[in-house]
Short mmCIF file of C-alpha atoms and ligand atoms in Angstrom, two decimals:
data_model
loop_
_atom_site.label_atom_id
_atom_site.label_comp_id
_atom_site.label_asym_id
_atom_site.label_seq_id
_atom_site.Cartn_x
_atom_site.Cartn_y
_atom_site.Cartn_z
CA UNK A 1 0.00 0.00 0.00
CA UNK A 2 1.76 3.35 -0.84
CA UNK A 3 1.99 5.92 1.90
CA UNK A 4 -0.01 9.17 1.27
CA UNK A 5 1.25 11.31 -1.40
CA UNK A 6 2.68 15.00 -0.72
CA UNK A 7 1.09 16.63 -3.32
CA UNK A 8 -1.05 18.84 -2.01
CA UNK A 9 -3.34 19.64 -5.55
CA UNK A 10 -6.57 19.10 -5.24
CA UNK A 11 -6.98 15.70 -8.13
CA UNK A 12 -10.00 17.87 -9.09
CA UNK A 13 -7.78 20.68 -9.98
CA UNK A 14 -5.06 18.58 -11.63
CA UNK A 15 -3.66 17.47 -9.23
CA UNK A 16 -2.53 13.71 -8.14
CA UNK A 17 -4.94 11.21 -6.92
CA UNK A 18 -5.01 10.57 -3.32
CA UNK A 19 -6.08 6.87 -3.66
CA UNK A 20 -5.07 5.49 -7.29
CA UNK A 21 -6.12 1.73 -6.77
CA UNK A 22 -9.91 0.64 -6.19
CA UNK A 23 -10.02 -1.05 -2.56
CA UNK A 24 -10.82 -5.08 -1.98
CA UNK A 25 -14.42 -5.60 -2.37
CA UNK A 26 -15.97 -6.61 0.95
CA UNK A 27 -16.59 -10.43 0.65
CA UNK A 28 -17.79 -12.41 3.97
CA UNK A 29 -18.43 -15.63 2.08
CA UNK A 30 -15.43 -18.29 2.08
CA UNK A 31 -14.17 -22.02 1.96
CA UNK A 32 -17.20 -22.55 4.38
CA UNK A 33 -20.07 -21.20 2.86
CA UNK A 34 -19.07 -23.21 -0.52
CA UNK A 35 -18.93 -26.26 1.51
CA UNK A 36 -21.99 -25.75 3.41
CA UNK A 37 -23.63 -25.20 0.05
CA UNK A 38 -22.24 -28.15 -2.06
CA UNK A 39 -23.45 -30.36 1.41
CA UNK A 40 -27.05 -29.33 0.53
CA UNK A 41 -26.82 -29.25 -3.18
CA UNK A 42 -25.63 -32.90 -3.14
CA UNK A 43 -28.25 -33.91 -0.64
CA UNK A 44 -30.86 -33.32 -3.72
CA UNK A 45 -33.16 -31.59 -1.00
CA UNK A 46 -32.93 -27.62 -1.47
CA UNK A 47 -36.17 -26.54 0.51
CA UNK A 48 -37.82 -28.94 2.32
CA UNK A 49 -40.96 -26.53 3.20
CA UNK A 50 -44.54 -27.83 3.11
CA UNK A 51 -47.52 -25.05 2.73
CA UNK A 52 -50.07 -27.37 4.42
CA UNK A 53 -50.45 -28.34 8.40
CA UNK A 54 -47.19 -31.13 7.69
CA UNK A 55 -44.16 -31.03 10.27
CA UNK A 56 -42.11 -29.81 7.29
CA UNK A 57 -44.70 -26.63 7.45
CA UNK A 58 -41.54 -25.19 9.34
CA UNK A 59 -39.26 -26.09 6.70
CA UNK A 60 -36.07 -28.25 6.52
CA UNK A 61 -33.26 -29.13 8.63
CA UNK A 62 -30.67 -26.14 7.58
CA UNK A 63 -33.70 -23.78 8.15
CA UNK A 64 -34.40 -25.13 11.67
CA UNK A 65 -31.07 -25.32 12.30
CA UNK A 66 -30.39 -21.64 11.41
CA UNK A 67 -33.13 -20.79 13.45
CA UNK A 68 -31.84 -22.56 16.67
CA UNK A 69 -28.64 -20.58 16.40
CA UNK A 70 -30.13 -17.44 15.80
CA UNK A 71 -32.29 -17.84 18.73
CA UNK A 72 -29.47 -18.45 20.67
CA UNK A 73 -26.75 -15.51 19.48
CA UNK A 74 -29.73 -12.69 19.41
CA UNK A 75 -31.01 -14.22 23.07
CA UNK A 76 -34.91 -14.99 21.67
CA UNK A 77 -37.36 -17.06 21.78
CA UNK A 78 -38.02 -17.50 18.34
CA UNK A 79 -36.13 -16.78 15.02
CA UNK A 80 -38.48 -17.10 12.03
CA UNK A 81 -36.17 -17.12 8.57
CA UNK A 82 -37.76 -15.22 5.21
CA UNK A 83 -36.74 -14.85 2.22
CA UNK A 84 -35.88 -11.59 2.12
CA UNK A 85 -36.22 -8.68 5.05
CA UNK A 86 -38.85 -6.97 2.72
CA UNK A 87 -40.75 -9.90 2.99
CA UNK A 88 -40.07 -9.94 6.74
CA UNK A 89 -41.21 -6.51 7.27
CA UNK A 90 -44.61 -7.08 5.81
CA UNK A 91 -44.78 -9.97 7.62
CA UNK A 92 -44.24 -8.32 10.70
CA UNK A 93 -46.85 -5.96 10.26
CA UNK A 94 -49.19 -8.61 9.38
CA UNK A 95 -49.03 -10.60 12.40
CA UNK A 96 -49.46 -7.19 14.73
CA UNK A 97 -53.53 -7.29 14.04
CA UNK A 98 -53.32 -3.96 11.98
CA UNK A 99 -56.77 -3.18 10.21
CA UNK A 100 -56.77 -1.17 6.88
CA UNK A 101 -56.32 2.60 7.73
CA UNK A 102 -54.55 2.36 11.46
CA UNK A 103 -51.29 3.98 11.38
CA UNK A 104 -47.66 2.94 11.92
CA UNK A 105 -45.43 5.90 13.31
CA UNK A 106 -42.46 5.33 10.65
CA UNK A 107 -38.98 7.52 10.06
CA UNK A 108 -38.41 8.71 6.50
CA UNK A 109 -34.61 8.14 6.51
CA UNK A 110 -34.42 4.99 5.69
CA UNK A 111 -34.81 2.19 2.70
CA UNK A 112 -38.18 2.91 1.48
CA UNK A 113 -39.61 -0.81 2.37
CA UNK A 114 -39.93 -0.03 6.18
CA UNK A 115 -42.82 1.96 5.27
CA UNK A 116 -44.13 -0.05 2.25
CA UNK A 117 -44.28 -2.84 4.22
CA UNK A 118 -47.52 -0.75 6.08
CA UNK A 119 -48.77 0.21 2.80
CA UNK A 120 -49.02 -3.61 2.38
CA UNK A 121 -51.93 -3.88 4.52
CA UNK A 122 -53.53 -0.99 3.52
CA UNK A 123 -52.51 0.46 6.78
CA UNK A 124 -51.14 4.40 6.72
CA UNK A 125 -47.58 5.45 7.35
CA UNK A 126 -46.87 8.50 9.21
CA UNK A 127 -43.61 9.75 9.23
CA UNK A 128 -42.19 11.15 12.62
CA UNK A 129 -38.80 13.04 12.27
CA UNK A 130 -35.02 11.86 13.60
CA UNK A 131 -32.62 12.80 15.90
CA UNK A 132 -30.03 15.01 14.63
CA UNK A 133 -27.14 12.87 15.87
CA UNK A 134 -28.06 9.17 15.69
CA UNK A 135 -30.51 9.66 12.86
CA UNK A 136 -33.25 7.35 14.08
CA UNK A 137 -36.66 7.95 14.66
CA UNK A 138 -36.94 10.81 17.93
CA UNK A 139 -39.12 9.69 20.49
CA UNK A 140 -40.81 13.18 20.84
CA UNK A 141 -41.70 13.38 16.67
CA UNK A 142 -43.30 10.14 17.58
CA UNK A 143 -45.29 11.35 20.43
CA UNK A 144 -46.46 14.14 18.84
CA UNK A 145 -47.56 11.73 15.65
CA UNK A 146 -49.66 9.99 17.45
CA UNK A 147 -53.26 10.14 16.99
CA UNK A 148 -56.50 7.69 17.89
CA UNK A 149 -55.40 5.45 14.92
CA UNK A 150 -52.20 4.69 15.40
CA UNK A 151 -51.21 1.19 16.03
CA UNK A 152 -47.92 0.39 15.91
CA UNK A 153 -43.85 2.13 15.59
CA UNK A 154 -41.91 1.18 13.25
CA UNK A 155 -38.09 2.13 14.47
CA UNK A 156 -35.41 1.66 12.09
CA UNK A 157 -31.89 0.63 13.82
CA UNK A 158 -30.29 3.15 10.85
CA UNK A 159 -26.41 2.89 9.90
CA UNK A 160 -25.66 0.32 12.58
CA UNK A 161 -26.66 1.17 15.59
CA UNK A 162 -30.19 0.99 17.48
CA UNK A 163 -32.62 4.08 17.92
CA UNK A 164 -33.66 4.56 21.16
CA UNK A 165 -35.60 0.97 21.56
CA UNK A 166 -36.53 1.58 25.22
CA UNK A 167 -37.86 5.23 25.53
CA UNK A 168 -40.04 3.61 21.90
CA UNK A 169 -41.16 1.10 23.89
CA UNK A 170 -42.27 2.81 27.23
CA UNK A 171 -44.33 5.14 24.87
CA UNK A 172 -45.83 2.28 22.97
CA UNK A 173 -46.94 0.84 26.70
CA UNK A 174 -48.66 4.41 27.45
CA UNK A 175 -50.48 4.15 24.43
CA UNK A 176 -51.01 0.55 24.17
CA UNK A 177 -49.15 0.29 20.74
CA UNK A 178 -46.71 -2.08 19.45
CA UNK A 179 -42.93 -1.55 17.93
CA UNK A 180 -41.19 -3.22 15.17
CA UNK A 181 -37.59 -2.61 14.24
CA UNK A 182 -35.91 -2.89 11.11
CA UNK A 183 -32.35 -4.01 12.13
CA UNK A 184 -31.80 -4.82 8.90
CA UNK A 185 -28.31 -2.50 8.49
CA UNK A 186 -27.34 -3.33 12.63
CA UNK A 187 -26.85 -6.85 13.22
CA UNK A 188 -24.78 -7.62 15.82
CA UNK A 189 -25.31 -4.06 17.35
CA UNK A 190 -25.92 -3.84 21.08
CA UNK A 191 -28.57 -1.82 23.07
CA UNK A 192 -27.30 -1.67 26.19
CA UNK A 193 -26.52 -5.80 26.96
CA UNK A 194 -29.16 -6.60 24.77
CA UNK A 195 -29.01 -7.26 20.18
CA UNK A 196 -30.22 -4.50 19.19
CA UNK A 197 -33.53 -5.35 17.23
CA UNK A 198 -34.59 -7.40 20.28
CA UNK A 199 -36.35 -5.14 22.47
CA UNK A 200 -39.42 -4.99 20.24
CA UNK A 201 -42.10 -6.66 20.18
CA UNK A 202 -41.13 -8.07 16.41
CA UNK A 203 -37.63 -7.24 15.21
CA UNK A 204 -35.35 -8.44 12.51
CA UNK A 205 -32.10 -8.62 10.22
CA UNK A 206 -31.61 -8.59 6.38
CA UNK A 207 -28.96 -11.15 4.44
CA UNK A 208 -29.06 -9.78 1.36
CA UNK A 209 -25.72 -9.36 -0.35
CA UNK A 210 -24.60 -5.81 0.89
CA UNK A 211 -25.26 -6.33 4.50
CA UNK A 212 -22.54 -7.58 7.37
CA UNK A 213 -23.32 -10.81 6.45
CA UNK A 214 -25.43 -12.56 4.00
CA UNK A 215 -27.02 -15.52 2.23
CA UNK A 216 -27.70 -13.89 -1.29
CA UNK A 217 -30.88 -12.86 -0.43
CA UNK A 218 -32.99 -13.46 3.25
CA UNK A 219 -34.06 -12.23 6.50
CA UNK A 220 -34.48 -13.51 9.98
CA UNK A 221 -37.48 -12.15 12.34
CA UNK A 222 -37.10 -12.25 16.00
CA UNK A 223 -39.79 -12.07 18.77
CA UNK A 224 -39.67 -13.44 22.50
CA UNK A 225 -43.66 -13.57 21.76
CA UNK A 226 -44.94 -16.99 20.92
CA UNK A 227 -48.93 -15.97 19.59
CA UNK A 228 -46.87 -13.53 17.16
CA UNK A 229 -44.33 -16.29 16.43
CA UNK A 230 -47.40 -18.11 15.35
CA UNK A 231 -48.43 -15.56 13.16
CA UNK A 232 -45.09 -14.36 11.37
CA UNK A 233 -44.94 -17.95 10.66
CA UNK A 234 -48.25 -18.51 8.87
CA UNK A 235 -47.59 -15.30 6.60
CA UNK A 236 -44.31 -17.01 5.65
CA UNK A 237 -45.97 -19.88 4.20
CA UNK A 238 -49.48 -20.09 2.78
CA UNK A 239 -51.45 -18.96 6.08
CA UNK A 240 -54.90 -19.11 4.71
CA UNK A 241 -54.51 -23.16 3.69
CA UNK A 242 -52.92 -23.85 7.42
CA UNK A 243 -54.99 -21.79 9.92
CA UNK A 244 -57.93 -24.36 9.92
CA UNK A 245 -55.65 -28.03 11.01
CA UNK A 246 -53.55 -25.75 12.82
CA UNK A 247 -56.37 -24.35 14.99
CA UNK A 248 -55.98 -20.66 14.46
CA UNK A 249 -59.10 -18.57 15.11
CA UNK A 250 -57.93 -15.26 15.06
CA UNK A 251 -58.24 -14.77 11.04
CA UNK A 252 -57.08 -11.22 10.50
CA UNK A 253 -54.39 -10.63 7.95
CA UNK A 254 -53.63 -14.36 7.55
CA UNK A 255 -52.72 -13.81 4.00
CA UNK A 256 -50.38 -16.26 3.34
CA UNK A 257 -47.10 -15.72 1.16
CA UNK A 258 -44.45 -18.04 -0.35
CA UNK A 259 -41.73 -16.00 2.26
CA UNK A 260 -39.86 -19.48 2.87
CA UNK A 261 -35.49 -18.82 2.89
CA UNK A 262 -34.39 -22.29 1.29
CA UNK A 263 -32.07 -24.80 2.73
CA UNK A 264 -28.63 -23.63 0.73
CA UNK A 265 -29.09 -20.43 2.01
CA UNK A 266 -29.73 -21.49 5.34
CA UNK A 267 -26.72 -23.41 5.75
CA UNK A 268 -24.73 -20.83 4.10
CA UNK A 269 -26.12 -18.15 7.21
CA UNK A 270 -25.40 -20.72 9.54
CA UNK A 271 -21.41 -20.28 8.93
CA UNK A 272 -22.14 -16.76 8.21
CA UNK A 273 -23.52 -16.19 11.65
CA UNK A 274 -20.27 -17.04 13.07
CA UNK A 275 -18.35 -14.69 11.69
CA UNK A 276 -20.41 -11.70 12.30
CA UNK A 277 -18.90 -10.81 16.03
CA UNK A 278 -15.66 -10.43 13.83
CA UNK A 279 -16.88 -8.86 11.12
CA UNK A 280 -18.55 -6.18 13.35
CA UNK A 281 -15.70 -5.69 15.26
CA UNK A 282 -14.20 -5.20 11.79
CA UNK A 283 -15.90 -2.01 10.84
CA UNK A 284 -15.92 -0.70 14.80
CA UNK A 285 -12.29 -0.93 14.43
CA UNK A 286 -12.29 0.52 10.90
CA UNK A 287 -14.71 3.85 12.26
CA UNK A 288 -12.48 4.19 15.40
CA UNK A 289 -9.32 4.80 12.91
CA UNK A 290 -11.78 7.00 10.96
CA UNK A 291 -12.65 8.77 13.71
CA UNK A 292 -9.46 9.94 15.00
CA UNK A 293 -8.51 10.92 11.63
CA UNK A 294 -11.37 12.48 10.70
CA UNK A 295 -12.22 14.36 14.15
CA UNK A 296 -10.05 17.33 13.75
CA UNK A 297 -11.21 18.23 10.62
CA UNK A 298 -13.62 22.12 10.78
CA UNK A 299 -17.23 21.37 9.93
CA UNK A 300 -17.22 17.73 9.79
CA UNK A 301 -19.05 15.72 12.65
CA UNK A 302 -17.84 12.10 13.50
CA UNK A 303 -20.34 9.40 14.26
CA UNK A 304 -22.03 9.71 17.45
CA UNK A 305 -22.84 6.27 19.58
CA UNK A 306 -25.79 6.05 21.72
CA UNK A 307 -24.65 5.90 25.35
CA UNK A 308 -24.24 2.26 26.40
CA UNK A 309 -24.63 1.01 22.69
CA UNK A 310 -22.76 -0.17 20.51
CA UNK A 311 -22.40 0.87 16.58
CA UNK A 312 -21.93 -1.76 13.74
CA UNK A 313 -21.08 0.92 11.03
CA UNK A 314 -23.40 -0.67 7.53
CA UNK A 315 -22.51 2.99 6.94
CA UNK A 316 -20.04 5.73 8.17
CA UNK A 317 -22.00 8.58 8.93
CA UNK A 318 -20.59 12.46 8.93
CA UNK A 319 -22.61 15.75 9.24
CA UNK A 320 -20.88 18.95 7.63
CA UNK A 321 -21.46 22.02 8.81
CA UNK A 322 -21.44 23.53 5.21
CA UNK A 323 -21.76 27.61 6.89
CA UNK A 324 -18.95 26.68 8.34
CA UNK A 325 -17.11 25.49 5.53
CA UNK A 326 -18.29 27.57 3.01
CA UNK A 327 -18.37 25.28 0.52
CA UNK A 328 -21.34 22.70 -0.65
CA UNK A 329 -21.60 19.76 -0.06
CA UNK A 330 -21.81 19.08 -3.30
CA UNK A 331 -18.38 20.15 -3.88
CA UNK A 332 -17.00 18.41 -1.45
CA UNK A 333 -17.66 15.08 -2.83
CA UNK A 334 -16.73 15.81 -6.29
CA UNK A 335 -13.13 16.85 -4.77
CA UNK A 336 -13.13 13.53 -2.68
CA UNK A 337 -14.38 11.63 -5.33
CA UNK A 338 -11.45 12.65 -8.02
CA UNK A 339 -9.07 11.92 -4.93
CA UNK A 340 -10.19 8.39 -6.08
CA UNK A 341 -12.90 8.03 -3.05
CA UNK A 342 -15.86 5.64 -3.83
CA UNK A 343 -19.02 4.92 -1.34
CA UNK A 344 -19.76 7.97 -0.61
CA UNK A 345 -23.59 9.29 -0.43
CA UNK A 346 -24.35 12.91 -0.23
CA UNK A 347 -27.60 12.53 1.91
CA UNK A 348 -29.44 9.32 1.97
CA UNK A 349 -33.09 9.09 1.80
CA UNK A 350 -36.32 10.92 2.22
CA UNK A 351 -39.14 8.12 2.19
CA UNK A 352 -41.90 10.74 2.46
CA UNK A 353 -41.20 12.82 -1.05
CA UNK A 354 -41.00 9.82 -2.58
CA UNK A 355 -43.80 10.23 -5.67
CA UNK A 356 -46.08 7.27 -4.02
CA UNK A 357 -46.58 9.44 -0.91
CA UNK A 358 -46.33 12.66 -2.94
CA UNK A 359 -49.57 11.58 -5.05
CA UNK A 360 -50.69 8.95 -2.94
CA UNK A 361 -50.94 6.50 -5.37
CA UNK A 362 -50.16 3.03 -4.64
CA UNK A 363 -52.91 0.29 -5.23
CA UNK A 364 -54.84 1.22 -8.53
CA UNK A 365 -54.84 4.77 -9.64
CA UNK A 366 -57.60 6.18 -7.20
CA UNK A 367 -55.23 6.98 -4.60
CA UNK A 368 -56.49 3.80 -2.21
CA UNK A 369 -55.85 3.70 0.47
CA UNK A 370 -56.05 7.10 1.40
CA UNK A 371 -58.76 8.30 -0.40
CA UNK A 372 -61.06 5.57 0.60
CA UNK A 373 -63.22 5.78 4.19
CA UNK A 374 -60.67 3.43 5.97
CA UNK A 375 -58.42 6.39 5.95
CA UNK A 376 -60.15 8.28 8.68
CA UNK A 377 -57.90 11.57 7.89
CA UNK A 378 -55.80 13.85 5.96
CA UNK A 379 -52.42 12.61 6.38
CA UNK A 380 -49.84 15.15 5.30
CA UNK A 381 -46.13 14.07 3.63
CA UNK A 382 -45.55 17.39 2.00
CA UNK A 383 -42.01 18.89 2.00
CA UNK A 384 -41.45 20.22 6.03
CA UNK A 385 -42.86 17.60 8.32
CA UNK A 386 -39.62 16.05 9.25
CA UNK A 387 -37.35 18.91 8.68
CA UNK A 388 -34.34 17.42 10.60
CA UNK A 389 -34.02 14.04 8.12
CA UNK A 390 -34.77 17.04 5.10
CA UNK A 391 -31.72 18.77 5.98
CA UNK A 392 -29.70 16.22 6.62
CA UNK A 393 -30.78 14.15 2.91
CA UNK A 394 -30.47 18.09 1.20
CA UNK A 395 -27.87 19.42 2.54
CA UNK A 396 -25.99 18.35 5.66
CA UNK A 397 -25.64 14.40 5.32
CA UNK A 398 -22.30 12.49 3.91
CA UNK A 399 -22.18 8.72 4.45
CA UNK A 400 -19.16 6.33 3.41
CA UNK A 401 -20.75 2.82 2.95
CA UNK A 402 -18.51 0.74 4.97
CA UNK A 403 -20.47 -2.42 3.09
CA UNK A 404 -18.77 -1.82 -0.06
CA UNK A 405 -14.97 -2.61 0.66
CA UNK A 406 -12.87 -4.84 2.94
CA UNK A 407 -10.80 -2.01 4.16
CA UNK A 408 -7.09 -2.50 5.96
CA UNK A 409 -5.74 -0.07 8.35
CA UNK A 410 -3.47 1.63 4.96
CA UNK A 411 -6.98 2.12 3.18
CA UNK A 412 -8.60 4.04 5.70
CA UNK A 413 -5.24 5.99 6.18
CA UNK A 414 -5.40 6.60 2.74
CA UNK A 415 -9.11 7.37 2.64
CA UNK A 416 -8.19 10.14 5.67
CA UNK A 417 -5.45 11.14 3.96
CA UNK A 418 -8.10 12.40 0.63
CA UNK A 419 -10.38 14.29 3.48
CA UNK A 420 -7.19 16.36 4.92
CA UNK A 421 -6.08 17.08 1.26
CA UNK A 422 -9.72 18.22 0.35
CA UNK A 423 -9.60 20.38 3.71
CA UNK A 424 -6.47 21.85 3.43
CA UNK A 425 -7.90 22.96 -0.07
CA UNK A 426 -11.40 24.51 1.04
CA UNK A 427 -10.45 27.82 0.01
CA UNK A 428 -9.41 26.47 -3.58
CA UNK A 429 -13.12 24.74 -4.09
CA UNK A 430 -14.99 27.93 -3.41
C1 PLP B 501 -31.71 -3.70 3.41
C2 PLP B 501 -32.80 -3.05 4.13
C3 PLP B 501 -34.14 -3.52 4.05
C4 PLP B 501 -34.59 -4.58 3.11
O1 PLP B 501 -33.92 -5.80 3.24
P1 PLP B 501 -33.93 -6.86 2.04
O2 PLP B 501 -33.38 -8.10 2.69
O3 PLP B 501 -33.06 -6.32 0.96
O4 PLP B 501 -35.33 -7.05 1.58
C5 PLP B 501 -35.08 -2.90 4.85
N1 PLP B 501 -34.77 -1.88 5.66
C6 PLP B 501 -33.52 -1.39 5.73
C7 PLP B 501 -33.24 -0.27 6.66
C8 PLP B 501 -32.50 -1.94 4.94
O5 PLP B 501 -31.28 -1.43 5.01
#
C-alpha cells in the first residue's frame, strides 16, 4: 500500500490522486459457505418446506437449524427465517392485528420498504422526524404523531446502531401500541446488553448481499412472543390453507405468502452467523481509525454512539457544517471523489417525497388507500414535516458505505489522507 502522497493539488484541480487503486471488495463468504452449500446441493433436497399443516410446514433441517442458532446468538425465543427482510417486514406488520387505515409511526430516513411494508396492509404510514445525531426515529416526533389510529412504531436501527428501543417502547406501553424494528443495516449491534432489534415486540435482520453478512438474499425475524411467532410464521408460508388443522381462530391478515429462505441459504447463514462478532468488530475498528482521523477536521461531525450502545457501522455517517465550511456539499464530494474516493452518499433518503406518498398512489390509480373511508384523515407528507431528516438528505448528510470494501488499516489511512487534502484545499473549491 503506498503511503499518502505530498502533493497537495486538489486531483480535481489537476492534481494527483489521493487513492489510485480501487479497494478489496468486501466479501464475507469463504471455503465454508461453498462447503456448506455443495453439502445441501448434493443432498438433492434444497427446501424442504410444506404449505399445508405437515411437520415440514416449518421447513427443513438447515432452516431449523439456522433458526436454533439465531435464537441463541440474538437471546430470543423464536427466530423465524424469510426470504428476504422486505418480505419480513410485511410480515411483521401482518401478524401485529393492523386493520386497513390504522397507522404505523415510521422515520423517513431509511430504505423505502420499512414503510411499504404498512402500505401492504392498507394500513397508513406517518412519518415522525429523527434525531439530529443518531438519525433514528426521535421519540418526541413520535409522540407528537400519534393520533387515535395509530397502532404500531416502526423504528429503524439506521447505519448500525439501534434508535432509542426503550424510551419507543415505554411510549408504545402508554399508548397501548406495538414496535417493530428494522435491524436490517445493525446486526450484531448492542442496546445496552441486549441485540439490538430485540427489544421490540417483532424485530429483525436482512442477508441480502450488501449487509454484514449474508445468504444472497434473506431475512431472519425475531420475537420473544410466541402468539406472534405463530403468526409471522403462517404469513411465511401459505397462512390461509394452514390456519384451519392448525387451529388458528384469530383470522385477521392471515394472508399467506411463499416467504420461505431455502435450505442452501440457510446453511450458508449458519457459517455466516459465526463470523459476524468479527466482522462487526471489523468495521468498529475501521470507524475508530476514521474517527481519530477524521475528528479534527472544521465542519465535519464524526459518528455519534448512543450511550451504552454499541455501533456496527453498515454505513459511516458524517454531518458537515457547510456555513462553516463555506463550501457545498456538493463540492466536497466531487473533490473527494477525483481523490479516487468511492461509497460515498451525499444525503441518503427521504421516504416521504418519494412520488407514491407525494400523489398517494399506490394500489390502482384512485389513490387507495387514502382516499377511501378506511383512511379516517388527511395525512400530510408534504415537503417540512420532518425537517431534521430534510436537511440532513439536502444538505448536511455524507455517508461512506462501509459495506462496499474490505478495508485495511493503509486504506482508511489513505481514505483520511483524501479528506485532509480536500480540507487543506477549502479555500481552492470555493
Ligand atoms: C436492506 C434493508 C431492508 C430490506 O432488506 P432486504 O433483505 O433487501 O429485503 C429494509 N430496511 C432497511 C433499513 C434496509 O437497510
Amino acid at each position: 500500500m503506498s503511503t499518502p502522497r505530498n502533493d497537495n493539488r486538489l486531483a480535481l484541480l489537476g492534481g494527483t490522486k489521493t487513492i489510485d487503486q480501487p479497494f478489496k471488495r468486501y466479501n464475507p463468504i469463504g471455503a465454508e459457505e461453498v462447503d456448506a452449500a455443495k453439502k445441501v446441493v448434493e443432498s438433492g433436497v434444497l427446501s424442504q418446506y410444506i404449505g399445508g399443516w405437515d411437520p415440514d410446514f416449518y421447513g427443513g433441517p438447515k432452516v431449523k437449524e439456522f433458526e436454533r442458532k439465531c435464537e441463541t446468538y440474538f437471546g430470543v425465543k423464536h427466530a423465524i427465517t424469510v426470504n428476504s427482510w422486505t418480505s419480513g417486514l410485511i410480515a411483521a406488520v401482518g401478524a401485529l392485528d393492523i386493520e386497513p387505515g390504522d397507522e404505523i409511526i415510521v422515520p423517513p430516513f431509511t430504505m423505502c420498504a420499512s414503510a411499504t411494508a404498512i402500505l401492504h396492509w392498507n394500513a397508513i404510514p406517518v412519518f415522525a422526524d429523527i434525531e439530529p445525531d443518531t438519525f433514528c426515529l426521535d421519540p418526541h416526533s413520535v409522540e407528537a404523531n400519534i393520533t387515535p389510529q395509530t397502532k404500531a412504531i416502526m423504528a429503524v436501527d439506521i447505519f448500525g446502531q439501534s434508535a432509542d428501543t426503550e424510551a419507543l417502547m415505554e411510549i408504545a406501553r402508554r399508548h397501548n401500541l406495538k414496535v417493530i424494528t428494522d435491524t436490517a443495516q445493525a446486526p450484531g449491534a448492542r442496546y445496552k446488553d441486549r441485540h439490538a432489534g430485540t427489544l421490540s415486540h417483532i424485530g429483525g435482520y436482512s442477508l441480502n448481499y450488501h449487509k454484514h453478512i449474508h445468504t444472497g438474499e434473506g431475512g431472519i425475524l425475531v420475537t420473544d412472543d410466541d402468539e406472534l411467532a405463530d403468526r409471522l410464521r403462517l404469513i411465511r408460508n401459505h397462512a390461509e390453507a394452514v390456519v384451519g388443522p392448525m387451529g388458528k381462530t384469530n383470522l385477521a391478515n392471515m394472508i399467506g405468502y411463499n416467504f420461505r429462505l431455502g435450505e442452501i441459504e440457510c446453511a450458508i447463514g449458519i457459517t455466516q452467523l459465526d463470523k459476524l462478532e468479527r466482522l462487526a468488530l471489523g468495521r468498529q475498528r475501521i470507524a475508530e481509525r476514521l474517527n481519530r482521523g477524521l475528528s479534527g477536521l472544521k465542519g465535519l461531525k464524526t459518528p455519534v454512539v448512543r450511550e451504552d450502545c454499541t455501533h456496527v457501522y453498515y454505513v459511516y455517517p458524517m454531518i458537515l457544517d457547510t456555513d462553516d465550511l463555506g463550501v457545498s456539499r456538493a463540492r466536497i464530494v466531487e473533490a473527494l471523489e477525483a481523490e479516487g474516493l468511492t461509497g460515498l452518499a451525499a444525503g441518503y433518503v427521504n421516504v416521504h417525497l418519494l412520488p407514491m406518498y407525494q400523489n398517494k398512489i399506490a394500489y390502482g390509480s384512485r389513490g387507495f388507500p387514502w382516499s377511501s373511508d378506511v383512511c379516517k384523515r388527511e395525512v400530510d407528507y408534504s415537503k417540512g414535516i420532518c425537517p431534521v431528516a430534510e436537511k440532513l438528505h439536502d444538505e448536511t448528510f455524507l455517508g461512506f458505505a462501509m459495506c462496499l470494501h474490505d478495508l485495511e488499516d493503509a486504506d482508511v489511512d489513505l481514505i483520511v489522507a483524501a479528506f485532509d487534502k480536500v480540507w487543506r484545499n477549502l479555500e481552492a473549491l470555493k
